[in-house]
Amino acid sequence: MAAHSTELTVTLAGGLFLRDAPIVDGPTLVLDVSRTGDRWERVWGFAGDFHINSPHPGRVVTGQISDDRIQLTLEMDIQSGSWARGGRATYKVDLKRETHGAATVRERSGAGAFHGTLPLADARGSVFSGTYAGEFRGVPVTGTATAAFKPAPASLAAGFVAPQPGEHPRLLFRKSNLAALREKAKTPLGEAALAKMGWSNEKETDVVGLGLKYQLTGDRKYAEKAILGVEKLMAGWLYCDQYGNNVGDRAAKMAIAFDLCHDAWPEAFKRRVRRYLLFVADNVWHHHRKMHQGINWHFCSNWSAPIHSGLGMSGLALWGEPGEEPAKPDAPNSGAVIPPASGYRPGKGVPVVTFQSDEMPNDWLCLSPLPWEETGDPLAPLGGVARAQPEPGPRVTFAGQTETFRRLTRETNGGYWAHTNYTRGEDALDITIVSRRVNFSHSYFFTVVSNDALRWVRIATDYGPAKLYLNGVSLKDGDSARLTPGLYPVMVHAPLDWCNSW
């Protein structure tokens, strides 16, 4: 018999904090906790009011589930965001059943699945509540906690044949419906409807109507016209009013057009649409603070319903689509002994700064923005991102765009930024300034650190996506390394997906 699968949603009120200590009504951490047989699976955490609602990975150290009690010891790796510093977190959770009911479990066997029960019987609607205590970034945190078993998924309707990966269209209708629809399009009502479809103005194009025309007539020109309309929609990025509806509206229109025009659009364009829809979905789920702060994100709100439904349509359109090939992960280098650059002599205009503990180097070259529409290493002509040792002036061309390494200044919009709260008054590298607020772009920063002693250091970027290369060795936020006296070329790669216009 296949192992039982138990799935829980655990909520820790105030389990995180943005600055240095917990506050009343601080960010809530929501955890997906599951167990297959006797094996606890990886835990995934979400925190919409922690600035980055990123999946925060973790594990169950110990766990017990009985008919009336849940006890968990959890370890989490909270990810850093633009304005929120992550770190290690541990929680001990103790919950008791408030409402008796049933705990649904799933027994899996091969490709099929059927439902069974644990001794908990059938816990739909059953809620456990209690408390938690632990630490986040070494600071004690305590608060209330709840947990609920996830309901079992609904069964497919009898006779329904699910769409297969690669099958399009499938949202409004399927290929098996086309013959009848084309006959209806020949009626007076159908002809009148077709005549109304596919309108366009300066701001928007009826991309759904053009997609329908393509399917009903077979004329590829309608699918090609829809490309121009989708370009207009993608130009909207995350911009929205205080309700946020237009974000979901754009996503829904693009998803349906993608489904209808799938076999007529070029692969490169479909890849762009996929990346855009995934970008919007990632931000709606993980980065609420990048969008209008007036949006009511509650799932029962009529404000956010169009956003979530639009992304639901996107998910249905993209299901089964090929994903981006993941990059080969760098070898784990934390704890490495990294030597200085042998025989390296910085060129004219290359900044060389003396090592200062707990301070960012104060002089940098910058190359930005370069688009990330294409895969590959923009610094390959200079030896690659890990080994590049640039000087001011040389031009770098990537994906049709050319930029040069330039020295940052402390003039207005010169590249540095300091804030009493966010950077504690210290200089930070401002990616939005150096990239000229170009969305979906790469930025590269280069300097040379003169180290005068044998020492251990810990890397702190305070920006999750950033990666640092220290004399060719890749390091990420939180990694440690041992340095010896000498010159260390430092390259930082900081990707940017989207930023506000301000």
JSON list of N, CA and C in Angstrom, two decimals, residues 131-204:
[
{"chain": "A", "resi": 131, "resn": "THR", "atom": "N", "xyz": [0.25, 28.01, 20.37]},
{"chain": "A", "resi": 131, "resn": "THR", "atom": "CA", "xyz": [1.31, 29.01, 20.40]},
{"chain": "A", "resi": 131, "resn": "THR", "atom": "C", "xyz": [2.58, 28.47, 19.76]},
{"chain": "A", "resi": 132, "resn": "TYR", "atom": "N", "xyz": [3.49, 29.39, 19.51]},
{"chain": "A", "resi": 132, "resn": "TYR", "atom": "CA", "xyz": [4.83, 29.02, 19.06]},
{"chain": "A", "resi": 132, "resn": "TYR", "atom": "C", "xyz": [5.84, 29.87, 19.82]},
{"chain": "A", "resi": 133, "resn": "ALA", "atom": "N", "xyz": [7.07, 29.39, 19.87]},
{"chain": "A", "resi": 133, "resn": "ALA", "atom": "CA", "xyz": [8.18, 30.15, 20.46]},
{"chain": "A", "resi": 133, "resn": "ALA", "atom": "C", "xyz": [9.44, 29.75, 19.70]},
{"chain": "A", "resi": 134, "resn": "GLY", "atom": "N", "xyz": [10.31, 30.73, 19.48]},
{"chain": "A", "resi": 134, "resn": "GLY", "atom": "CA", "xyz": [11.54, 30.43, 18.75]},
{"chain": "A", "resi": 134, "resn": "GLY", "atom": "C", "xyz": [12.40, 31.65, 18.60]},
{"chain": "A", "resi": 135, "resn": "GLU", "atom": "N", "xyz": [13.20, 31.66, 17.52]},
{"chain": "A", "resi": 135, "resn": "GLU", "atom": "CA", "xyz": [14.10, 32.77, 17.23]},
{"chain": "A", "resi": 135, "resn": "GLU", "atom": "C", "xyz": [14.10, 33.07, 15.74]},
{"chain": "A", "resi": 136, "resn": "PHE", "atom": "N", "xyz": [14.23, 34.36, 15.42]},
{"chain": "A", "resi": 136, "resn": "PHE", "atom": "CA", "xyz": [14.48, 34.80, 14.05]},
{"chain": "A", "resi": 136, "resn": "PHE", "atom": "C", "xyz": [15.69, 35.73, 14.08]},
{"chain": "A", "resi": 137, "resn": "ARG", "atom": "N", "xyz": [16.72, 35.40, 13.32]},
{"chain": "A", "resi": 137, "resn": "ARG", "atom": "CA", "xyz": [17.98, 36.14, 13.32]},
{"chain": "A", "resi": 137, "resn": "ARG", "atom": "C", "xyz": [18.55, 36.27, 14.74]},
{"chain": "A", "resi": 138, "resn": "GLY", "atom": "N", "xyz": [18.35, 35.24, 15.56]},
{"chain": "A", "resi": 138, "resn": "GLY", "atom": "CA", "xyz": [18.89, 35.24, 16.91]},
{"chain": "A", "resi": 138, "resn": "GLY", "atom": "C", "xyz": [18.06, 36.00, 17.92]},
{"chain": "A", "resi": 139, "resn": "VAL", "atom": "N", "xyz": [16.92, 36.56, 17.50]},
{"chain": "A", "resi": 139, "resn": "VAL", "atom": "CA", "xyz": [16.06, 37.34, 18.40]},
{"chain": "A", "resi": 139, "resn": "VAL", "atom": "C", "xyz": [14.84, 36.50, 18.76]},
{"chain": "A", "resi": 140, "resn": "PRO", "atom": "N", "xyz": [14.49, 36.38, 20.05]},
{"chain": "A", "resi": 140, "resn": "PRO", "atom": "CA", "xyz": [13.33, 35.57, 20.44]},
{"chain": "A", "resi": 140, "resn": "PRO", "atom": "C", "xyz": [12.03, 36.10, 19.83]},
{"chain": "A", "resi": 141, "resn": "VAL", "atom": "N", "xyz": [11.18, 35.18, 19.39]},
{"chain": "A", "resi": 141, "resn": "VAL", "atom": "CA", "xyz": [9.85, 35.52, 18.89]},
{"chain": "A", "resi": 141, "resn": "VAL", "atom": "C", "xyz": [8.85, 34.52, 19.48]},
{"chain": "A", "resi": 142, "resn": "THR", "atom": "N", "xyz": [7.69, 35.02, 19.83]},
{"chain": "A", "resi": 142, "resn": "THR", "atom": "CA", "xyz": [6.61, 34.18, 20.35]},
{"chain": "A", "resi": 142, "resn": "THR", "atom": "C", "xyz": [5.30, 34.71, 19.80]},
{"chain": "A", "resi": 143, "resn": "GLY", "atom": "N", "xyz": [4.28, 33.86, 19.81]},
{"chain": "A", "resi": 143, "resn": "GLY", "atom": "CA", "xyz": [2.99, 34.33, 19.35]},
{"chain": "A", "resi": 143, "resn": "GLY", "atom": "C", "xyz": [1.99, 33.20, 19.22]},
{"chain": "A", "resi": 144, "resn": "THR", "atom": "N", "xyz": [0.83, 33.54, 18.65]},
{"chain": "A", "resi": 144, "resn": "THR", "atom": "CA", "xyz": [-0.22, 32.55, 18.43]},
{"chain": "A", "resi": 144, "resn": "THR", "atom": "C", "xyz": [0.00, 31.83, 17.11]},
{"chain": "A", "resi": 145, "resn": "ALA", "atom": "N", "xyz": [-0.50, 30.61, 17.05]},
{"chain": "A", "resi": 145, "resn": "ALA", "atom": "CA", "xyz": [-0.34, 29.79, 15.85]},
{"chain": "A", "resi": 145, "resn": "ALA", "atom": "C", "xyz": [-1.63, 29.02, 15.60]},
{"chain": "A", "resi": 146, "resn": "THR", "atom": "N", "xyz": [-1.89, 28.73, 14.33]},
{"chain": "A", "resi": 146, "resn": "THR", "atom": "CA", "xyz": [-3.02, 27.89, 13.95]},
{"chain": "A", "resi": 146, "resn": "THR", "atom": "C", "xyz": [-2.57, 26.92, 12.88]},
{"chain": "A", "resi": 147, "resn": "ALA", "atom": "N", "xyz": [-3.34, 25.86, 12.68]},
{"chain": "A", "resi": 147, "resn": "ALA", "atom": "CA", "xyz": [-3.06, 24.91, 11.61]},
{"chain": "A", "resi": 147, "resn": "ALA", "atom": "C", "xyz": [-4.37, 24.31, 11.14]},
{"chain": "A", "resi": 148, "resn": "ALA", "atom": "N", "xyz": [-4.41, 23.96, 9.87]},
{"chain": "A", "resi": 148, "resn": "ALA", "atom": "CA", "xyz": [-5.59, 23.32, 9.30]},
{"chain": "A", "resi": 148, "resn": "ALA", "atom": "C", "xyz": [-5.14, 22.31, 8.26]},
{"chain": "A", "resi": 149, "resn": "PHE", "atom": "N", "xyz": [-5.84, 21.19, 8.17]},
{"chain": "A", "resi": 149, "resn": "PHE", "atom": "CA", "xyz": [-5.54, 20.21, 7.14]},
{"chain": "A", "resi": 149, "resn": "PHE", "atom": "C", "xyz": [-6.09, 20.69, 5.81]},
{"chain": "A", "resi": 150, "resn": "LYS", "atom": "N", "xyz": [-5.33, 20.48, 4.75]},
{"chain": "A", "resi": 150, "resn": "LYS", "atom": "CA", "xyz": [-5.80, 20.87, 3.43]},
{"chain": "A", "resi": 150, "resn": "LYS", "atom": "C", "xyz": [-6.87, 19.88, 2.94]},
{"chain": "A", "resi": 151, "resn": "PRO", "atom": "N", "xyz": [-7.91, 20.37, 2.27]},
{"chain": "A", "resi": 151, "resn": "PRO", "atom": "CA", "xyz": [-8.94, 19.47, 1.76]},
{"chain": "A", "resi": 151, "resn": "PRO", "atom": "C", "xyz": [-8.41, 18.64, 0.59]},
{"chain": "A", "resi": 152, "resn": "ALA", "atom": "N", "xyz": [-9.02, 17.50, 0.38]},
{"chain": "A", "resi": 152, "resn": "ALA", "atom": "CA", "xyz": [-8.63, 16.66, -0.74]},
{"chain": "A", "resi": 152, "resn": "ALA", "atom": "C", "xyz": [-9.10, 17.29, -2.04]},
{"chain": "A", "resi": 153, "resn": "PRO", "atom": "N", "xyz": [-8.36, 17.10, -3.14]},
{"chain": "A", "resi": 153, "resn": "PRO", "atom": "CA", "xyz": [-8.79, 17.66, -4.42]},
{"chain": "A", "resi": 153, "resn": "PRO", "atom": "C", "xyz": [-10.03, 16.97, -4.95]},
{"chain": "A", "resi": 154, "resn": "ALA", "atom": "N", "xyz": [-10.84, 17.70, -5.71]},
{"chain": "A", "resi": 154, "resn": "ALA", "atom": "CA", "xyz": [-12.05, 17.13, -6.29]},
{"chain": "A", "resi": 154, "resn": "ALA", "atom": "C", "xyz": [-11.69, 16.11, -7.37]},
{"chain": "A", "resi": 155, "resn": "SER", "atom": "N", "xyz": [-12.56, 15.15, -7.56]},
{"chain": "A", "resi": 155, "resn": "SER", "atom": "CA", "xyz": [-12.35, 14.14, -8.60]},
{"chain": "A", "resi": 155, "resn": "SER", "atom": "C", "xyz": [-12.80, 14.69, -9.95]},
{"chain": "A", "resi": 156, "resn": "LEU", "atom": "N", "xyz": [-12.20, 14.17, -11.04]},
{"chain": "A", "resi": 156, "resn": "LEU", "atom": "CA", "xyz": [-12.59, 14.59, -12.38]},
{"chain": "A", "resi": 156, "resn": "LEU", "atom": "C", "xyz": [-13.99, 14.07, -12.69]},
{"chain": "A", "resi": 157, "resn": "ALA", "atom": "N", "xyz": [-14.74, 14.85, -13.47]},
{"chain": "A", "resi": 157, "resn": "ALA", "atom": "CA", "xyz": [-16.08, 14.44, -13.89]},
{"chain": "A", "resi": 157, "resn": "ALA", "atom": "C", "xyz": [-15.98, 13.20, -14.77]},
{"chain": "A", "resi": 158, "resn": "ALA", "atom": "N", "xyz": [-16.97, 12.35, -14.67]},
{"chain": "A", "resi": 158, "resn": "ALA", "atom": "CA", "xyz": [-16.99, 11.13, -15.47]},
{"chain": "A", "resi": 158, "resn": "ALA", "atom": "C", "xyz": [-16.95, 11.47, -16.95]},
{"chain": "A", "resi": 159, "resn": "GLY", "atom": "N", "xyz": [-16.08, 10.80, -17.69]},
{"chain": "A", "resi": 159, "resn": "GLY", "atom": "CA", "xyz": [-15.99, 10.99, -19.13]},
{"chain": "A", "resi": 159, "resn": "GLY", "atom": "C", "xyz": [-15.13, 12.14, -19.58]},
{"chain": "A", "resi": 160, "resn": "PHE", "atom": "N", "xyz": [-14.67, 12.97, -18.64]},
{"chain": "A", "resi": 160, "resn": "PHE", "atom": "CA", "xyz": [-13.84, 14.11, -19.03]},
{"chain": "A", "resi": 160, "resn": "PHE", "atom": "C", "xyz": [-12.43, 13.64, -19.37]},
{"chain": "A", "resi": 161, "resn": "VAL", "atom": "N", "xyz": [-11.94, 14.08, -20.52]},
{"chain": "A", "resi": 161, "resn": "VAL", "atom": "CA", "xyz": [-10.57, 13.77, -20.95]},
{"chain": "A", "resi": 161, "resn": "VAL", "atom": "C", "xyz": [-9.74, 15.03, -20.75]},
{"chain": "A", "resi": 162, "resn": "ALA", "atom": "N", "xyz": [-8.80, 14.98, -19.85]},
{"chain": "A", "resi": 162, "resn": "ALA", "atom": "CA", "xyz": [-8.00, 16.16, -19.53]},
{"chain": "A", "resi": 162, "resn": "ALA", "atom": "C", "xyz": [-7.11, 16.55, -20.69]},
{"chain": "A", "resi": 163, "resn": "PRO", "atom": "N", "xyz": [-6.89, 17.85, -20.90]},
{"chain": "A", "resi": 163, "resn": "PRO", "atom": "CA", "xyz": [-5.94, 18.28, -21.94]},
{"chain": "A", "resi": 163, "resn": "PRO", "atom": "C", "xyz": [-4.56, 17.71, -21.69]},
{"chain": "A", "resi": 164, "resn": "GLN", "atom": "N", "xyz": [-3.83, 17.50, -22.76]},
{"chain": "A", "resi": 164, "resn": "GLN", "atom": "CA", "xyz": [-2.48, 16.97, -22.66]},
{"chain": "A", "resi": 164, "resn": "GLN", "atom": "C", "xyz": [-1.48, 18.11, -22.80]},
{"chain": "A", "resi": 165, "resn": "PRO", "atom": "N", "xyz": [-0.27, 17.96, -22.25]},
{"chain": "A", "resi": 165, "resn": "PRO", "atom": "CA", "xyz": [0.76, 18.99, -22.44]},
{"chain": "A", "resi": 165, "resn": "PRO", "atom": "C", "xyz": [0.97, 19.27, -23.92]},
{"chain": "A", "resi": 166, "resn": "GLY", "atom": "N", "xyz": [0.99, 20.55, -24.27]},
{"chain": "A", "resi": 166, "resn": "GLY", "atom": "CA", "xyz": [1.17, 20.93, -25.66]},
{"chain": "A", "resi": 166, "resn": "GLY", "atom": "C", "xyz": [-0.12, 21.06, -26.44]},
{"chain": "A", "resi": 167, "resn": "GLU", "atom": "N", "xyz": [-1.24, 20.69, -25.85]},
{"chain": "A", "resi": 167, "resn": "GLU", "atom": "CA", "xyz": [-2.52, 20.79, -26.55]},
{"chain": "A", "resi": 167, "resn": "GLU", "atom": "C", "xyz": [-3.05, 22.21, -26.47]},
{"chain": "A", "resi": 168, "resn": "HIS", "atom": "N", "xyz": [-3.28, 22.81, -27.63]},
{"chain": "A", "resi": 168, "resn": "HIS", "atom": "CA", "xyz": [-3.87, 24.15, -27.73]},
{"chain": "A", "resi": 168, "resn": "HIS", "atom": "C", "xyz": [-4.75, 24.18, -28.97]},
{"chain": "A", "resi": 169, "resn": "PRO", "atom": "N", "xyz": [-5.87, 24.96, -28.94]},
{"chain": "A", "resi": 169, "resn": "PRO", "atom": "CA", "xyz": [-6.41, 25.72, -27.81]},
{"chain": "A", "resi": 169, "resn": "PRO", "atom": "C", "xyz": [-7.08, 24.80, -26.79]},
{"chain": "A", "resi": 170, "resn": "ARG", "atom": "N", "xyz": [-7.27, 25.33, -25.58]},
{"chain": "A", "resi": 170, "resn": "ARG", "atom": "CA", "xyz": [-7.90, 24.54, -24.53]},
{"chain": "A", "resi": 170, "resn": "ARG", "atom": "C", "xyz": [-8.64, 25.37, -23.49]},
{"chain": "A", "resi": 171, "resn": "LEU", "atom": "N", "xyz": [-8.54, 26.70, -23.56]},
{"chain": "A", "resi": 171, "resn": "LEU", "atom": "CA", "xyz": [-9.19, 27.53, -22.55]},
{"chain": "A", "resi": 171, "resn": "LEU", "atom": "C", "xyz": [-10.65, 27.82, -22.88]},
{"chain": "A", "resi": 172, "resn": "LEU", "atom": "N", "xyz": [-10.92, 28.41, -24.04]},
{"chain": "A", "resi": 172, "resn": "LEU", "atom": "CA", "xyz": [-12.29, 28.73, -24.43]},
{"chain": "A", "resi": 172, "resn": "LEU", "atom": "C", "xyz": [-12.96, 27.54, -25.10]},
{"chain": "A", "resi": 173, "resn": "PHE", "atom": "N", "xyz": [-12.20, 26.77, -25.83]},
{"chain": "A", "resi": 173, "resn": "PHE", "atom": "CA", "xyz": [-12.69, 25.57, -26.52]},
{"chain": "A", "resi": 173, "resn": "PHE", "atom": "C", "xyz": [-11.49, 24.73, -26.91]},
{"chain": "A", "resi": 174, "resn": "ARG", "atom": "N", "xyz": [-11.75, 23.53, -27.43]},
{"chain": "A", "resi": 174, "resn": "ARG", "atom": "CA", "xyz": [-10.69, 22.63, -27.85]},
{"chain": "A", "resi": 174, "resn": "ARG", "atom": "C", "xyz": [-10.84, 22.35, -29.34]},
{"chain": "A", "resi": 175, "resn": "LYS", "atom": "N", "xyz": [-9.85, 21.75, -29.93]},
{"chain": "A", "resi": 175, "resn": "LYS", "atom": "CA", "xyz": [-9.88, 21.51, -31.38]},
{"chain": "A", "resi": 175, "resn": "LYS", "atom": "C", "xyz": [-11.11, 20.73, -31.80]},
{"chain": "A", "resi": 176, "resn": "SER", "atom": "N", "xyz": [-11.57, 19.85, -30.94]},
{"chain": "A", "resi": 176, "resn": "SER", "atom": "CA", "xyz": [-12.75, 19.05, -31.28]},
{"chain": "A", "resi": 176, "resn": "SER", "atom": "C", "xyz": [-14.01, 19.91, -31.42]},
{"chain": "A", "resi": 177, "resn": "ASN", "atom": "N", "xyz": [-13.98, 21.12, -30.89]},
{"chain": "A", "resi": 177, "resn": "ASN", "atom": "CA", "xyz": [-15.14, 22.02, -30.99]},
{"chain": "A", "resi": 177, "resn": "ASN", "atom": "C", "xyz": [-15.07, 22.92, -32.22]},
{"chain": "A", "resi": 178, "resn": "LEU", "atom": "N", "xyz": [-13.93, 22.94, -32.91]},
{"chain": "A", "resi": 178, "resn": "LEU", "atom": "CA", "xyz": [-13.72, 23.94, -33.96]},
{"chain": "A", "resi": 178, "resn": "LEU", "atom": "C", "xyz": [-14.69, 23.80, -35.12]},
{"chain": "A", "resi": 179, "resn": "ALA", "atom": "N", "xyz": [-14.94, 22.59, -35.58]},
{"chain": "A", "resi": 179, "resn": "ALA", "atom": "CA", "xyz": [-15.80, 22.41, -36.75]},
{"chain": "A", "resi": 179, "resn": "ALA", "atom": "C", "xyz": [-17.17, 23.02, -36.52]},
{"chain": "A", "resi": 180, "resn": "ALA", "atom": "N", "xyz": [-17.75, 22.76, -35.36]},
{"chain": "A", "resi": 180, "resn": "ALA", "atom": "CA", "xyz": [-19.08, 23.31, -35.06]},
{"chain": "A", "resi": 180, "resn": "ALA", "atom": "C", "xyz": [-19.02, 24.83, -34.92]},
{"chain": "A", "resi": 181, "resn": "LEU", "atom": "N", "xyz": [-17.97, 25.35, -34.31]},
{"chain": "A", "resi": 181, "resn": "LEU", "atom": "CA", "xyz": [-17.85, 26.80, -34.14]},
{"chain": "A", "resi": 181, "resn": "LEU", "atom": "C", "xyz": [-17.69, 27.50, -35.48]},
{"chain": "A", "resi": 182, "resn": "ARG", "atom": "N", "xyz": [-16.96, 26.89, -36.40]},
{"chain": "A", "resi": 182, "resn": "ARG", "atom": "CA", "xyz": [-16.78, 27.50, -37.72]},
{"chain": "A", "resi": 182, "resn": "ARG", "atom": "C", "xyz": [-18.10, 27.54, -38.49]},
{"chain": "A", "resi": 183, "resn": "GLU", "atom": "N", "xyz": [-18.94, 26.55, -38.28]},
{"chain": "A", "resi": 183, "resn": "GLU", "atom": "CA", "xyz": [-20.25, 26.58, -38.91]},
{"chain": "A", "resi": 183, "resn": "GLU", "atom": "C", "xyz": [-21.10, 27.71, -38.33]},
{"chain": "A", "resi": 184, "resn": "LYS", "atom": "N", "xyz": [-21.03, 27.89, -37.01]},
{"chain": "A", "resi": 184, "resn": "LYS", "atom": "CA", "xyz": [-21.78, 28.98, -36.38]},
{"chain": "A", "resi": 184, "resn": "LYS", "atom": "C", "xyz": [-21.28, 30.34, -36.85]},
{"chain": "A", "resi": 185, "resn": "ALA", "atom": "N", "xyz": [-19.97, 30.42, -37.17]},
{"chain": "A", "resi": 185, "resn": "ALA", "atom": "CA", "xyz": [-19.41, 31.70, -37.63]},
{"chain": "A", "resi": 185, "resn": "ALA", "atom": "C", "xyz": [-19.96, 32.10, -38.98]},
{"chain": "A", "resi": 186, "resn": "LYS", "atom": "N", "xyz": [-20.58, 31.16, -39.70]},
{"chain": "A", "resi": 186, "resn": "LYS", "atom": "CA", "xyz": [-21.14, 31.46, -41.02]},
{"chain": "A", "resi": 186, "resn": "LYS", "atom": "C", "xyz": [-22.57, 31.98, -40.93]},
{"chain": "A", "resi": 187, "resn": "THR", "atom": "N", "xyz": [-23.17, 31.93, -39.76]},
{"chain": "A", "resi": 187, "resn": "THR", "atom": "CA", "xyz": [-24.54, 32.43, -39.59]},
{"chain": "A", "resi": 187, "resn": "THR", "atom": "C", "xyz": [-24.51, 33.95, -39.50]},
{"chain": "A", "resi": 188, "resn": "PRO", "atom": "N", "xyz": [-25.66, 34.61, -39.69]},
{"chain": "A", "resi": 188, "resn": "PRO", "atom": "CA", "xyz": [-25.68, 36.08, -39.56]},
{"chain": "A", "resi": 188, "resn": "PRO", "atom": "C", "xyz": [-25.14, 36.56, -38.21]},
{"chain": "A", "resi": 189, "resn": "LEU", "atom": "N", "xyz": [-25.51, 35.87, -37.13]},
{"chain": "A", "resi": 189, "resn": "LEU", "atom": "CA", "xyz": [-25.00, 36.27, -35.82]},
{"chain": "A", "resi": 189, "resn": "LEU", "atom": "C", "xyz": [-23.49, 36.07, -35.76]},
{"chain": "A", "resi": 190, "resn": "GLY", "atom": "N", "xyz": [-23.01, 34.94, -36.28]},
{"chain": "A", "resi": 190, "resn": "GLY", "atom": "CA", "xyz": [-21.58, 34.67, -36.27]},
{"chain": "A", "resi": 190, "resn": "GLY", "atom": "C", "xyz": [-20.80, 35.67, -37.09]},
{"chain": "A", "resi": 191, "resn": "GLU", "atom": "N", "xyz": [-21.32, 36.03, -38.25]},
{"chain": "A", "resi": 191, "resn": "GLU", "atom": "CA", "xyz": [-20.64, 37.01, -39.10]},
{"chain": "A", "resi": 191, "resn": "GLU", "atom": "C", "xyz": [-20.60, 38.38, -38.43]},
{"chain": "A", "resi": 192, "resn": "ALA", "atom": "N", "xyz": [-21.69, 38.75, -37.76]},
{"chain": "A", "resi": 192, "resn": "ALA", "atom": "CA", "xyz": [-21.72, 40.04, -37.05]},
{"chain": "A", "resi": 192, "resn": "ALA", "atom": "C", "xyz": [-20.73, 40.04, -35.90]},
{"chain": "A", "resi": 193, "resn": "ALA", "atom": "N", "xyz": [-20.63, 38.91, -35.19]},
{"chain": "A", "resi": 193, "resn": "ALA", "atom": "CA", "xyz": [-19.68, 38.82, -34.08]},
{"chain": "A", "resi": 193, "resn": "ALA", "atom": "C", "xyz": [-18.24, 38.92, -34.58]},
{"chain": "A", "resi": 194, "resn": "LEU", "atom": "N", "xyz": [-17.94, 38.21, -35.67]},
{"chain": "A", "resi": 194, "resn": "LEU", "atom": "CA", "xyz": [-16.59, 38.26, -36.23]},
{"chain": "A", "resi": 194, "resn": "LEU", "atom": "C", "xyz": [-16.21, 39.67, -36.64]},
{"chain": "A", "resi": 195, "resn": "ALA", "atom": "N", "xyz": [-17.18, 40.40, -37.18]},
{"chain": "A", "resi": 195, "resn": "ALA", "atom": "CA", "xyz": [-16.89, 41.76, -37.63]},
{"chain": "A", "resi": 195, "resn": "ALA", "atom": "C", "xyz": [-16.53, 42.68, -36.46]},
{"chain": "A", "resi": 196, "resn": "LYS", "atom": "N", "xyz": [-17.03, 42.38, -35.27]},
{"chain": "A", "resi": 196, "resn": "LYS", "atom": "CA", "xyz": [-16.74, 43.20, -34.10]},
{"chain": "A", "resi": 196, "resn": "LYS", "atom": "C", "xyz": [-15.41, 42.84, -33.44]},
{"chain": "A", "resi": 197, "resn": "MET", "atom": "N", "xyz": [-14.88, 41.68, -33.76]},
{"chain": "A", "resi": 197, "resn": "MET", "atom": "CA", "xyz": [-13.66, 41.21, -33.09]},
{"chain": "A", "resi": 197, "resn": "MET", "atom": "C", "xyz": [-12.41, 41.83, -33.69]},
{"chain": "A", "resi": 198, "resn": "GLY", "atom": "N", "xyz": [-11.39, 41.98, -32.85]},
{"chain": "A", "resi": 198, "resn": "GLY", "atom": "CA", "xyz": [-10.08, 42.39, -33.35]},
{"chain": "A", "resi": 198, "resn": "GLY", "atom": "C", "xyz": [-9.88, 43.88, -33.47]},
{"chain": "A", "resi": 199, "resn": "TRP", "atom": "N", "xyz": [-10.68, 44.69, -32.76]},
{"chain": "A", "resi": 199, "resn": "TRP", "atom": "CA", "xyz": [-10.52, 46.14, -32.83]},
{"chain": "A", "resi": 199, "resn": "TRP", "atom": "C", "xyz": [-9.18, 46.55, -32.22]},
{"chain": "A", "resi": 200, "resn": "SER", "atom": "N", "xyz": [-8.76, 47.76, -32.55]},
{"chain": "A", "resi": 200, "resn": "SER", "atom": "CA", "xyz": [-7.49, 48.25, -32.04]},
{"chain": "A", "resi": 200, "resn": "SER", "atom": "C", "xyz": [-7.54, 49.76, -31.93]},
{"chain": "A", "resi": 201, "resn": "ASN", "atom": "N", "xyz": [-6.91, 50.30, -30.88]},
{"chain": "A", "resi": 201, "resn": "ASN", "atom": "CA", "xyz": [-6.71, 51.73, -30.77]},
{"chain": "A", "resi": 201, "resn": "ASN", "atom": "C", "xyz": [-5.29, 51.98, -30.29]},
{"chain": "A", "resi": 202, "resn": "GLU", "atom": "N", "xyz": [-4.98, 53.23, -29.98]},
{"chain": "A", "resi": 202, "resn": "GLU", "atom": "CA", "xyz": [-3.61, 53.56, -29.61]},
{"chain": "A", "resi": 202, "resn": "GLU", "atom": "C", "xyz": [-3.17, 52.85, -28.33]},
{"chain": "A", "resi": 203, "resn": "LYS", "atom": "N", "xyz": [-4.11, 52.63, -27.43]},
{"chain": "A", "resi": 203, "resn": "LYS", "atom": "CA", "xyz": [-3.75, 52.05, -26.13]},
{"chain": "A", "resi": 203, "resn": "LYS", "atom": "C", "xyz": [-3.83, 50.53, -26.09]},
{"chain": "A", "resi": 204, "resn": "GLU", "atom": "N", "xyz": [-4.76, 49.96, -26.81]},
{"chain": "A", "resi": 204, "resn": "GLU", "atom": "CA", "xyz": [-4.99, 48.52, -26.65]},
{"chain": "A", "resi": 204, "resn": "GLU", "atom": "C", "xyz": [-5.53, 47.91, -27.93]}
]
